[in-house]
Amino acid sequence: MKTASLEHIAEDLFQAEKNVRTLPQFAPNFPDFDEDKAYDVQELLIEKKCREEETTVSGWKLGLTSKAKQQMMGVHEPSYGVLLKNMSLDEGRTHAIDGFIHGKLEPELAFVFKEDVRGDYITAAQIIKATAYVLPAFEVIDSRFEAFKFTLLDAVADNSSSCRYILGNQILPPEAVDMRLTGIVFRKNGEVVATSTLAAVMGNPASAIAWMANKIAKRGQFIQKGQVVLSGAITQAIHIEPGDHFSASFDGFGTINASFKTGE
Ligand code: OOG
Ligand code: MG
């Protein structure tokens, strides 16, 4: 597959997001498309977004870290994507959904790093040691593919369905948090829509981040001091409609809130 077609795919994904419209899946039409090429497209897309949107990288996100989501997709590995500064929204505010194609919201535990994490044999303990603090977060995911349907390779190229992220403000040192048993209650308009614990994320969200650190090392990349990493959805993602209010209570931390509306 030629570099030109990888650039073409990145351009189509960029335009789809910009114009709030969907694309058909492309991976099934390229028999030699593989994981490396999918991450190549992701990299081209991120370079393009940084250039055209005048933004910079703020961190990373994991996708498909829960068994339920992996089984849904028929895969045994998570995926990752890149977070940009202009994807960040303020906590507790009401946000316009007009830029989303079919956005969904999911609660996640975010890690903020106080040291670089470099290497290809990183453990969950090293992730915890390099973390300044952890905090509740929401991720808005959105897919540039029709009906939110895609193969793993399509989704990787599409920056693992990233769209926006919202960091809470209740921070804790990672050693103070039970990375498996911390309970989460996710509510939409006051109704409980899902409950879970952090163990839903590969047994322990720090393990999910260790997996990513080792994976990005293969492409010469590493987690940098100051970066934020979203460790993956703790519950199912819920479709966002205008007028919706969401909250997620994290045991020991507090509650994170977000509301959505149509634009002015
Ligand atoms: C959607 C992104 C998944 C998560 O936290 O699981 C994700 C997908 O690629 O299926 O952000
Ligand atoms: Mg997510």
mmCIF file with all atom_site columns, C-alpha atoms and ligand atoms in Angstrom, residues 61-63 69 106 108 139 141 230 232-233, ligand 2:
data_model
loop_
_atom_site.group_PDB
_atom_site.id
_atom_site.type_symbol
_atom_site.label_atom_id
_atom_site.label_alt_id
_atom_site.label_comp_id
_atom_site.label_asym_id
_atom_site.label_entity_id
_atom_site.label_seq_id
_atom_site.pdbx_PDB_ins_code
_atom_site.Cartn_x
_atom_site.Cartn_y
_atom_site.Cartn_z
_atom_site.occupancy
_atom_site.B_iso_or_equiv
_atom_site.pdbx_formal_charge
_atom_site.auth_seq_id
_atom_site.auth_comp_id
_atom_site.auth_asym_id
_atom_site.auth_atom_id
_atom_site.pdbx_PDB_model_num
ATOM   1  C  CA . LYS A 1 61  ? -5.843  7.567  25.444 1.00 0.00 ? 61  LYS A CA 1
ATOM   2  C  CA . LEU A 1 62  ? -6.492  3.874  25.629 1.00 0.00 ? 62  LEU A CA 1
ATOM   3  C  CA . GLY A 1 63  ? -9.439  2.205  23.933 1.00 0.00 ? 63  GLY A CA 1
ATOM   4  C  CA . LYS A 1 69  ? -15.637 -3.948 24.650 1.00 0.00 ? 69  LYS A CA 1
ATOM   5  C  CA . GLU A 1 106 ? -17.757 7.305  29.140 1.00 0.00 ? 106 GLU A CA 1
ATOM   6  C  CA . GLU A 1 108 ? -12.408 6.930  32.855 1.00 0.00 ? 108 GLU A CA 1
ATOM   7  C  CA . GLU A 1 139 ? -14.115 10.936 27.475 1.00 0.00 ? 139 GLU A CA 1
ATOM   8  C  CA . ILE A 1 141 ? -15.797 9.343  21.933 1.00 0.00 ? 141 ILE A CA 1
ATOM   9  C  CA . LEU A 1 230 ? -6.945  8.243  29.819 1.00 0.00 ? 230 LEU A CA 1
ATOM   10 C  CA . GLY A 1 232 ? -10.013 3.449  29.022 1.00 0.00 ? 232 GLY A CA 1
ATOM   11 C  CA . ALA A 1 233 ? -13.757 3.299  29.635 1.00 0.00 ? 233 ALA A CA 1
HETATM 12 MG MG . MG  B 2 .   ? -12.341 6.007  26.043 1.00 0.00 ? 2   MG  B MG 1
#
